[in-house]
């Protein structure tokens, strides 16, 4: 092997590498390094926690893989806790009606909360509206108090409960008419179809004495209906006072006081007939239902409020992070543009700008021509290549170099003008009251302005730039 391939010269330091780090901001570089380190550490911790959870879940599955525990063998307290976790009345219905033991654990609170919290925060809150319409009748004390099982059936009802008496019953199939799936009300506290509401109820005049009376169930302000009796259990459902009794009271008494007294007698009799010994018993049950509903409503509204506040907070944080990153990129572009315009005439005018806090457009150049040349770069700084910035800098440099070569801002073309208006008025304004930056901030200091300067028409160019500035032209 030839010895000519080896050299004993002393290796020289790489000066180009030193030059590369000469203008680097070490504090900024250290800050970026620390931020990237924190992000990588957070990712490692999250990955480790996820792996631990997966291992724990896998271990639990292996431990309980051979055990099957029937639901109805669990303690009642556990089943009630499961009921409280269900936010769908249909799921609660399917689960509760699988056995008598599970049915016995259904309470009004479980049913009402499942309806109120169903599709929470979404538009299709049908069950919440249904339970709200039933609650209005209970608040007015105008219907028989439904049991928890009936309340659940009212929520998930799909066909008219009048059965053979349904006005829309199909005689060929023997099936009652179906309830409109989009319906969010239960007229008179009953699950009935539209035809039963139309033909099975009675319209009264708006002057009827009972329209705003406590204990009278109305639908659509002027419809009244009688209660219905369950053919299987013999239970009475719906309005407390039948429509026929209200019409009889209206025709039998002339004064409102007499009619109200007769209505109170019928209400007391209705409380006894529906199983309550006195009015106070009925009142306490109805008040309990209303209180449960109101408590669930308040809790649901508070939950929605907190969820919306959390979404807004997350949105604000993401927006601030986007603005921060965009501002950093635009700051780098501005510094690069400043380097490119190092030898540009009127550099301070070209680079004059306004930094805006908490704004999508965080940088705006005061010179309209520069703003127009840089707007597409500032609008999308993440995808702006260096060549686009260099081309924009070249365009800006050439424009201001043209103004410098033509000695535009000396305004000699005004002082030497034969017209007195230019020689006295405009020259005095431009030299004493205005400035280069003020002229270049005009929206009309644009490409047409520079074309007129290039074509030796400085007066026309100046008039174009000043005609939107108040007091500039005589």
Coordinates of N, CA and C in Angstrom, one line a residue, residues 103-318:
X103 N -88.0 -6.4 38.8 CA -89.1 -5.4 38.7 C -89.4 -4.8 40.1
X104 N -89.3 -5.5 41.2 CA -89.6 -5.0 42.5 C -88.6 -3.9 42.9
X105 N -87.4 -3.9 42.3 CA -86.4 -2.9 42.6 C -86.4 -1.6 41.8
X106 N -87.4 -1.5 40.9 CA -87.5 -0.3 40.1 C -88.2 0.7 41.0
X107 N -87.7 1.9 41.1 CA -88.2 3.0 41.9 C -88.5 4.2 40.9
X108 N -89.4 5.1 41.4 CA -89.6 6.3 40.6 C -88.3 7.1 40.3
X109 N -87.4 7.2 41.2 CA -86.2 8.0 41.0 C -85.4 7.4 39.9
X110 N -85.3 6.0 39.9 CA -84.5 5.4 38.8 C -85.1 5.7 37.5
X111 N -86.4 5.6 37.3 CA -87.1 5.8 36.0 C -86.9 7.2 35.6
X112 N -87.1 8.2 36.5 CA -87.1 9.6 36.1 C -85.7 10.0 35.8
X113 N -84.7 9.5 36.5 CA -83.3 9.9 36.2 C -82.8 9.3 34.9
X114 N -83.3 8.1 34.6 CA -82.9 7.5 33.3 C -83.4 8.2 32.1
X115 N -84.6 8.8 32.3 CA -85.2 9.6 31.2 C -84.6 11.0 31.1
X116 N -84.3 11.6 32.2 CA -83.7 12.9 32.2 C -82.3 12.9 31.6
X117 N -81.5 11.9 32.0 CA -80.1 11.8 31.6 C -79.9 11.1 30.3
X118 N -81.0 10.7 29.6 CA -80.8 10.1 28.3 C -80.4 11.1 27.2
X119 N -79.4 10.8 26.4 CA -78.9 11.7 25.4 C -78.7 13.1 25.9
X120 N -78.0 13.1 27.1 CA -77.8 14.4 27.8 C -76.9 15.3 26.9
X121 N -77.4 16.6 26.8 CA -76.7 17.6 26.0 C -76.9 17.4 24.5
X122 N -77.8 16.6 24.0 CA -78.0 16.4 22.6 C -79.4 16.9 22.3
X123 N -79.7 17.0 21.0 CA -80.9 17.5 20.5 C -82.1 16.5 20.7
X124 N -81.8 15.3 20.5 CA -82.9 14.2 20.6 C -83.1 13.8 22.0
X125 N -83.5 14.7 22.8 CA -83.8 14.3 24.3 C -85.3 14.0 24.4
X126 N -85.8 13.0 23.6 CA -87.2 12.7 23.6 C -87.7 12.2 25.0
X127 N -87.0 11.3 25.6 CA -87.4 10.8 26.9 C -87.5 11.9 28.0
X128 N -86.6 12.8 27.9 CA -86.6 13.9 28.9 C -87.9 14.8 28.7
X129 N -88.2 15.0 27.4 CA -89.4 15.8 27.2 C -90.7 15.1 27.6
X130 N -90.7 13.7 27.4 CA -91.9 12.9 27.8 C -92.1 13.0 29.3
X131 N -91.0 12.8 30.0 CA -91.1 12.8 31.5 C -91.4 14.2 32.0
X132 N -91.0 15.2 31.2 CA -91.4 16.6 31.5 C -92.9 16.8 31.4
X133 N -93.5 16.3 30.3 CA -94.9 16.5 30.1 C -95.7 15.8 31.2
X134 N -95.3 14.6 31.6 CA -96.0 13.9 32.7 C -95.8 14.7 34.0
X135 N -94.6 15.2 34.2 CA -94.4 16.0 35.4 C -95.3 17.2 35.5
X136 N -95.6 17.8 34.3 CA -96.5 19.0 34.4 C -97.9 18.6 34.9
X137 N -98.4 17.4 34.5 CA -99.7 17.0 35.0 C -99.6 16.7 36.5
X138 N -98.5 16.1 36.9 CA -98.3 15.8 38.3 C -98.2 17.1 39.2
X139 N -97.5 18.1 38.6 CA -97.4 19.3 39.3 C -98.7 20.0 39.5
X140 N -99.6 19.8 38.5 CA -101.0 20.4 38.6 C -101.9 19.5 39.3
X141 N -101.4 18.3 39.8 CA -102.2 17.3 40.5 C -103.5 16.9 39.8
X142 N -103.3 16.7 38.5 CA -104.5 16.5 37.6 C -104.6 15.0 37.1
X143 N -103.7 14.1 37.3 CA -103.8 12.8 36.8 C -103.5 11.8 38.0
X144 N -103.9 10.6 37.8 CA -103.6 9.5 38.7 C -102.1 9.3 38.8
X145 N -101.6 9.1 39.9 CA -100.1 9.0 40.1 C -99.7 7.7 39.5
X146 N -98.8 7.6 38.5 CA -98.4 6.4 37.9 C -97.4 5.6 38.8
X147 N -97.5 4.3 38.8 CA -96.5 3.5 39.5 C -95.2 3.6 38.8
X148 N -94.0 3.2 39.4 CA -92.8 3.2 38.6 C -92.8 2.3 37.4
X149 N -93.5 1.2 37.4 CA -93.6 0.3 36.2 C -94.4 1.0 35.1
X150 N -95.5 1.6 35.5 CA -96.3 2.3 34.5 C -95.6 3.5 33.9
X151 N -94.8 4.2 34.8 CA -94.0 5.3 34.3 C -93.0 4.9 33.3
X152 N -92.5 3.7 33.5 CA -91.5 3.2 32.6 C -92.2 2.8 31.3
X153 N -93.4 2.2 31.4 CA -94.1 1.8 30.2 C -94.5 3.1 29.4
X154 N -94.9 4.2 30.1 CA -95.2 5.4 29.3 C -94.1 5.9 28.5
X155 N -92.9 5.8 29.1 CA -91.7 6.3 28.4 C -91.4 5.5 27.1
X156 N -91.5 4.2 27.2 CA -91.1 3.3 26.0 C -92.3 2.8 25.2
X157 N -93.5 3.4 25.4 CA -94.7 2.9 24.7 C -94.5 3.1 23.2
X158 N -94.9 2.1 22.4 CA -94.9 2.2 21.0 C -96.2 2.1 20.3
X159 N -97.3 1.7 21.0 CA -98.6 1.6 20.5 C -99.6 2.1 21.5
X160 N -100.8 2.4 21.0 CA -101.8 3.0 21.9 C -102.3 2.0 22.9
X161 N -102.4 2.5 24.2 CA -102.8 1.6 25.3 C -104.3 1.5 25.5
X162 N -105.1 2.1 24.6 CA -106.5 1.9 24.7 C -107.0 0.5 24.2
X163 N -106.1 -0.2 23.5 CA -106.4 -1.5 23.0 C -107.5 -1.6 22.1
X164 N -108.6 -2.3 22.4 CA -109.7 -2.5 21.5 C -110.5 -1.2 21.3
X165 N -110.4 -0.3 22.3 CA -111.1 1.0 22.2 C -110.3 2.1 21.4
X166 N -109.2 1.7 20.8 CA -108.3 2.6 20.0 C -109.1 3.0 18.8
X167 N -109.1 4.3 18.5 CA -109.8 4.8 17.3 C -109.0 4.4 16.0
X168 N -107.7 4.1 16.1 CA -106.9 3.7 15.0 C -106.6 2.3 14.9
X169 N -107.3 1.4 15.6 CA -107.0 0.0 15.6 C -107.2 -0.6 14.2
X170 N -106.2 -1.5 13.9 CA -106.3 -2.2 12.6 C -107.1 -3.5 12.8
X171 N -108.3 -3.6 12.2 CA -109.2 -4.7 12.4 C -108.6 -6.0 11.8
X172 N -107.8 -5.8 10.7 CA -107.3 -7.0 10.0 C -106.2 -7.7 10.9
X173 N -105.4 -6.9 11.6 CA -104.4 -7.5 12.4 C -104.7 -7.5 13.9
X174 N -105.7 -6.7 14.3 CA -106.1 -6.6 15.7 C -105.1 -5.8 16.6
X175 N -104.2 -5.0 15.9 CA -103.2 -4.3 16.6 C -103.6 -2.8 16.7
X176 N -103.5 -2.2 17.9 CA -103.8 -0.8 18.0 C -102.9 0.1 17.2
X177 N -103.3 1.3 17.0 CA -102.4 2.2 16.2 C -101.1 2.5 17.0
X178 N -100.1 2.7 16.2 CA -98.8 3.0 16.8 C -98.7 4.5 17.2
X179 N -97.9 4.8 18.2 CA -97.6 6.1 18.6 C -96.5 6.7 17.7
X180 N -96.6 7.9 17.3 CA -95.6 8.6 16.5 C -94.3 8.5 17.2
X181 N -93.2 7.9 16.6 CA -91.9 7.9 17.3 C -91.3 9.2 17.6
X182 N -91.7 10.2 16.9 CA -91.1 11.6 17.2 C -91.9 12.3 18.3
X183 N -93.0 11.7 18.7 CA -93.8 12.4 19.7 C -93.1 12.5 21.1
X184 N -93.1 13.6 21.7 CA -92.4 13.8 22.9 C -93.4 14.2 24.1
X185 N -94.6 13.9 23.9 CA -95.6 14.2 24.9 C -96.5 12.9 25.2
X186 N -97.1 13.0 26.4 CA -98.1 11.9 26.7 C -99.4 12.6 27.1
X187 N -100.3 12.8 26.1 CA -101.5 13.6 26.4 C -102.3 13.0 27.6
X188 N -102.7 13.8 28.5 CA -103.5 13.4 29.7 C -102.8 12.4 30.6
X189 N -101.4 12.2 30.4 CA -100.7 11.2 31.1 C -101.0 9.8 30.6
X190 N -101.4 9.7 29.3 CA -101.7 8.4 28.7 C -100.8 8.2 27.5
X191 N -100.6 6.9 27.1 CA -99.9 6.6 25.9 C -100.9 6.3 24.9
X192 N -101.4 7.3 24.2 CA -102.5 7.1 23.2 C -102.0 7.7 21.9
X193 N -102.7 7.2 20.8 CA -102.3 7.7 19.5 C -103.0 9.0 19.1
X194 N -102.7 9.5 18.0 CA -103.2 10.8 17.6 C -104.7 10.8 17.3
X195 N -105.2 9.6 16.8 CA -106.6 9.5 16.5 C -107.4 9.5 17.8
X196 N -106.9 8.8 18.8 CA -107.6 8.8 20.1 C -107.6 10.2 20.7
X197 N -106.6 11.0 20.5 CA -106.6 12.3 21.0 C -107.6 13.2 20.3
X198 N -107.7 12.9 18.9 CA -108.6 13.8 18.1 C -110.1 13.4 18.3
X199 N -110.4 12.1 18.3 CA -111.8 11.7 18.4 C -112.2 11.2 19.8
X200 N -111.3 10.9 20.7 CA -111.6 10.4 22.0 C -111.7 11.5 23.0
X201 N -111.3 12.7 22.7 CA -111.3 13.8 23.7 C -112.3 14.8 23.3
X202 N -112.6 15.7 24.2 CA -113.6 16.7 24.0 C -113.0 18.1 24.0
X203 N -113.5 18.9 23.0 CA -113.1 20.3 23.0 C -114.0 21.1 23.8
X204 N -113.4 22.1 24.6 CA -114.2 23.0 25.4 C -113.9 24.4 24.9
X205 N -114.8 25.3 25.2 CA -114.5 26.7 24.9 C -113.4 27.3 25.8
X206 N -112.8 28.3 25.3 CA -111.7 28.9 26.1 C -112.2 29.6 27.3
X207 N -113.5 29.8 27.4 CA -114.1 30.4 28.5 C -114.6 29.4 29.6
X208 N -114.3 28.2 29.4 CA -114.7 27.1 30.3 C -114.0 27.3 31.7
X209 N -114.8 27.2 32.7 CA -114.3 27.5 34.1 C -113.1 26.7 34.5
X210 N -112.9 25.5 34.0 CA -111.9 24.6 34.5 C -110.6 24.6 33.8
X211 N -110.4 25.6 32.8 CA -109.2 25.6 32.0 C -108.0 25.8 32.8
X212 N -108.1 26.6 33.8 CA -106.9 26.9 34.6 C -107.0 26.5 36.1
X213 N -107.9 25.5 36.3 CA -108.1 25.0 37.6 C -107.2 23.9 38.1
X214 N -106.8 24.0 39.3 CA -105.9 23.0 39.9 C -106.7 21.6 39.9
X215 N -106.0 20.6 39.4 CA -106.6 19.3 39.4 C -107.3 18.9 38.1
X216 N -107.2 19.7 37.1 CA -107.9 19.4 35.8 C -106.8 19.2 34.7
X217 N -106.9 18.1 34.0 CA -105.9 17.7 33.0 C -106.4 18.2 31.6
X218 N -105.6 19.2 31.1 CA -105.9 19.7 29.7 C -104.7 19.3 28.8
X219 N -105.1 19.2 27.5 CA -104.1 19.0 26.4 C -104.4 20.0 25.3
X220 N -103.3 20.7 24.9 CA -103.5 21.7 23.8 C -104.5 22.8 24.2
X221 N -104.5 23.1 25.5 CA -105.3 24.2 26.1 C -106.8 24.0 26.1
X222 N -107.4 23.2 25.2 CA -108.8 23.2 25.2 C -109.4 21.8 25.0
X223 N -108.6 20.7 25.3 CA -109.0 19.4 25.1 C -109.0 18.7 26.5
X224 N -110.1 18.0 26.8 CA -110.2 17.2 28.0 C -110.7 15.8 27.7
X225 N -110.4 14.9 28.6 CA -110.6 13.5 28.3 C -110.9 12.8 29.6
X226 N -111.5 11.7 29.6 CA -111.8 10.9 30.8 C -110.7 9.9 31.0
X227 N -110.6 9.3 32.2 CA -109.6 8.3 32.5 C -109.9 7.0 31.8
X228 N -108.9 6.1 31.8 CA -109.1 4.7 31.2 C -108.8 3.7 32.3
X229 N -109.3 2.6 32.2 CA -109.1 1.5 33.2 C -108.4 0.3 32.6
X230 N -107.4 -0.1 33.3 CA -106.6 -1.3 32.8 C -107.5 -2.5 32.9
X231 N -107.6 -3.2 31.8 CA -108.5 -4.4 31.7 C -107.9 -5.5 32.5
X232 N -106.6 -5.6 32.7 CA -106.0 -6.7 33.4 C -105.9 -6.5 34.9
X233 N -105.4 -5.4 35.3 CA -105.2 -5.1 36.7 C -106.3 -4.3 37.3
X234 N -107.2 -3.7 36.5 CA -108.3 -2.9 37.0 C -107.8 -1.5 37.5
X235 N -106.6 -1.1 37.2 CA -106.1 0.2 37.7 C -106.6 1.3 36.8
X236 N -106.8 2.5 37.4 CA -107.3 3.7 36.6 C -106.2 4.6 36.3
X237 N -106.1 5.0 35.1 CA -105.0 5.9 34.6 C -105.5 7.1 33.9
X238 N -104.7 8.1 33.9 CA -105.1 9.3 33.2 C -105.7 10.4 34.1
X239 N -106.6 11.2 33.6 CA -107.1 12.4 34.3 C -107.9 11.9 35.6
X240 N -107.8 12.7 36.6 CA -108.5 12.5 37.9 C -110.0 12.7 37.7
X241 N -110.4 13.8 36.9 CA -111.8 14.2 36.7 C -112.2 13.8 35.3
X242 N -113.2 13.0 35.1 CA -113.6 12.7 33.7 C -114.2 13.9 33.0
X243 N -114.1 13.9 31.7 CA -114.6 15.1 31.0 C -116.1 15.3 31.2
X244 N -116.9 14.2 31.3 CA -118.3 14.3 31.5 C -118.7 15.0 32.8
X245 N -117.9 14.8 33.9 CA -118.2 15.5 35.1 C -117.9 17.0 35.0
X246 N -116.8 17.4 34.3 CA -116.5 18.8 34.1 C -117.6 19.5 33.3
X247 N -118.1 18.8 32.3 CA -119.2 19.4 31.5 C -120.5 19.5 32.3
X248 N -120.7 18.5 33.2 CA -121.9 18.6 34.0 C -121.8 19.7 35.1
X249 N -120.6 19.9 35.6 CA -120.4 21.0 36.6 C -120.6 22.3 35.8
X250 N -120.1 22.5 34.6 CA -120.2 23.7 33.9 C -121.7 24.0 33.6
X251 N -122.5 23.0 33.3 CA -124.0 23.3 33.0 C -124.8 23.3 34.3
X252 N -124.4 22.8 35.4 CA -125.2 22.8 36.6 C -125.1 24.0 37.5
X253 N -124.0 24.7 37.5 CA -123.8 25.9 38.4 C -123.5 27.1 37.5
X254 N -124.0 28.2 38.0 CA -123.8 29.5 37.3 C -122.6 30.3 37.8
X255 N -122.3 30.3 39.0 CA -121.2 31.1 39.5 C -119.9 30.3 39.6
X256 N -118.8 31.0 39.5 CA -117.5 30.3 39.5 C -117.2 29.7 40.8
X257 N -117.7 30.3 41.9 CA -117.4 29.8 43.3 C -118.1 28.4 43.4
X258 N -119.4 28.3 43.0 CA -120.1 27.1 43.1 C -119.4 26.0 42.2
X259 N -119.0 26.3 41.1 CA -118.3 25.4 40.2 C -117.0 24.9 40.9
X260 N -116.3 25.7 41.5 CA -115.0 25.3 42.1 C -115.3 24.4 43.3
X261 N -116.3 24.7 44.1 CA -116.7 23.9 45.2 C -117.1 22.5 44.8
X262 N -117.9 22.4 43.7 CA -118.2 21.1 43.1 C -117.0 20.3 42.6
X263 N -116.1 21.1 42.0 CA -114.9 20.4 41.5 C -114.0 19.9 42.7
X264 N -114.0 20.6 43.8 CA -113.2 20.1 45.0 C -113.9 18.8 45.5
X265 N -115.2 18.7 45.5 CA -115.8 17.5 45.9 C -115.5 16.3 45.0
X266 N -115.5 16.5 43.8 CA -115.1 15.4 42.8 C -113.7 15.0 43.0
X267 N -112.8 16.0 43.2 CA -111.4 15.7 43.4 C -111.2 14.8 44.7
X268 N -111.9 15.2 45.8 CA -111.7 14.4 47.0 C -112.2 12.9 46.8
X269 N -113.3 12.8 46.0 CA -113.8 11.5 45.7 C -112.9 10.7 44.8
X270 N -112.2 11.4 43.9 CA -111.2 10.7 43.0 C -110.0 10.3 43.8
X271 N -109.6 11.0 44.8 CA -108.4 10.6 45.6 C -108.8 9.3 46.4
X272 N -110.0 9.2 46.9 CA -110.4 8.0 47.6 C -110.5 6.8 46.6
X273 N -111.1 7.1 45.4 CA -111.2 6.0 44.5 C -109.9 5.4 44.0
X274 N -108.9 6.3 43.9 CA -107.6 5.8 43.3 C -106.7 5.2 44.4
X275 N -107.2 5.0 45.6 CA -106.5 4.2 46.6 C -105.9 5.1 47.7
X276 N -106.0 6.4 47.6 CA -105.5 7.3 48.7 C -106.6 7.6 49.7
X277 N -106.3 7.5 50.9 CA -107.3 7.8 52.0 C -107.8 9.2 52.0
X278 N -106.9 10.1 51.7 CA -107.2 11.6 51.8 C -106.4 12.3 50.7
X279 N -106.7 13.6 50.6 CA -106.0 14.4 49.7 C -104.5 14.6 50.0
X280 N -104.2 14.6 51.3 CA -102.8 14.8 51.7 C -101.9 13.7 51.3
X281 N -102.5 12.4 51.3 CA -101.7 11.3 50.8 C -101.3 11.4 49.3
X282 N -102.3 11.8 48.5 CA -102.1 12.0 47.1 C -101.1 13.2 46.9
X283 N -101.3 14.2 47.7 CA -100.4 15.4 47.6 C -99.0 15.1 47.9
X284 N -98.7 14.3 48.9 CA -97.3 13.9 49.2 C -96.7 13.0 48.2
X285 N -97.5 12.1 47.6 CA -96.9 11.3 46.5 C -96.6 12.1 45.3
X286 N -97.5 13.0 44.9 CA -97.3 13.8 43.7 C -96.1 14.7 43.9
X287 N -96.0 15.3 45.1 CA -94.9 16.2 45.4 C -93.6 15.5 45.4
X288 N -93.5 14.2 45.8 CA -92.3 13.5 45.8 C -91.8 13.3 44.3
X289 N -92.8 12.9 43.4 CA -92.4 12.8 42.0 C -91.9 14.1 41.4
X290 N -92.5 15.2 41.7 CA -92.1 16.5 41.2 C -90.7 16.8 41.7
X291 N -90.5 16.6 43.0 CA -89.2 16.9 43.6 C -88.1 16.1 43.0
X292 N -88.4 14.8 42.7 CA -87.3 13.9 42.1 C -87.0 14.4 40.7
X293 N -88.1 14.8 39.9 CA -87.9 15.3 38.6 C -87.1 16.6 38.6
X294 N -87.4 17.5 39.5 CA -86.7 18.8 39.6 C -85.3 18.6 40.0
X295 N -85.0 17.7 40.9 CA -83.7 17.5 41.3 C -82.8 16.9 40.2
X296 N -83.4 16.0 39.4 CA -82.7 15.4 38.3 C -82.5 16.4 37.2
X297 N -83.5 17.3 37.0 CA -83.3 18.4 36.0 C -82.1 19.3 36.4
X298 N -82.1 19.7 37.7 CA -81.0 20.6 38.1 C -79.7 19.9 38.0
X299 N -79.6 18.7 38.3 CA -78.3 18.0 38.2 C -77.9 17.8 36.8
X300 N -78.8 17.5 35.9 CA -78.5 17.4 34.5 C -78.1 18.7 33.9
X301 N -78.7 19.8 34.2 CA -78.4 21.1 33.7 C -77.0 21.5 34.2
X302 N -76.7 21.2 35.5 CA -75.4 21.5 36.0 C -74.3 20.7 35.3
X303 N -74.6 19.4 35.0 CA -73.7 18.5 34.3 C -73.4 19.1 32.9
X304 N -74.5 19.5 32.2 CA -74.3 20.0 30.9 C -73.5 21.3 30.9
X305 N -73.7 22.2 31.9 CA -73.0 23.4 32.0 C -71.5 23.2 32.3
X306 N -71.2 22.2 33.2 CA -69.8 21.9 33.4 C -69.1 21.3 32.2
X307 N -69.9 20.4 31.5 CA -69.3 19.8 30.2 C -69.0 20.9 29.2
X308 N -70.0 21.8 29.0 CA -69.8 22.9 28.0 C -68.6 23.8 28.4
X309 N -68.5 24.1 29.7 CA -67.3 24.9 30.2 C -66.0 24.2 29.9
X310 N -66.0 22.9 30.1 CA -64.8 22.1 29.9 C -64.4 22.1 28.4
X311 N -65.5 22.0 27.5 CA -65.2 22.0 26.1 C -64.7 23.4 25.7
X312 N -65.3 24.5 26.3 CA -64.8 25.8 25.9 C -63.4 26.0 26.4
X313 N -63.0 25.5 27.6 CA -61.7 25.6 28.1 C -60.7 24.9 27.2
X314 N -61.0 23.7 26.9 CA -60.2 22.9 26.0 C -60.0 23.6 24.6
X315 N -61.1 24.2 24.1 CA -61.0 24.9 22.9 C -60.1 26.1 23.0
X316 N -60.3 26.9 24.1 CA -59.4 28.0 24.3 C -57.9 27.6 24.4
X317 N -57.6 26.5 25.1 CA -56.3 26.1 25.3 C -55.7 25.7 23.9
X318 N -56.5 25.0 23.1 CA -56.0 24.6 21.8 C -55.8 25.8 20.9

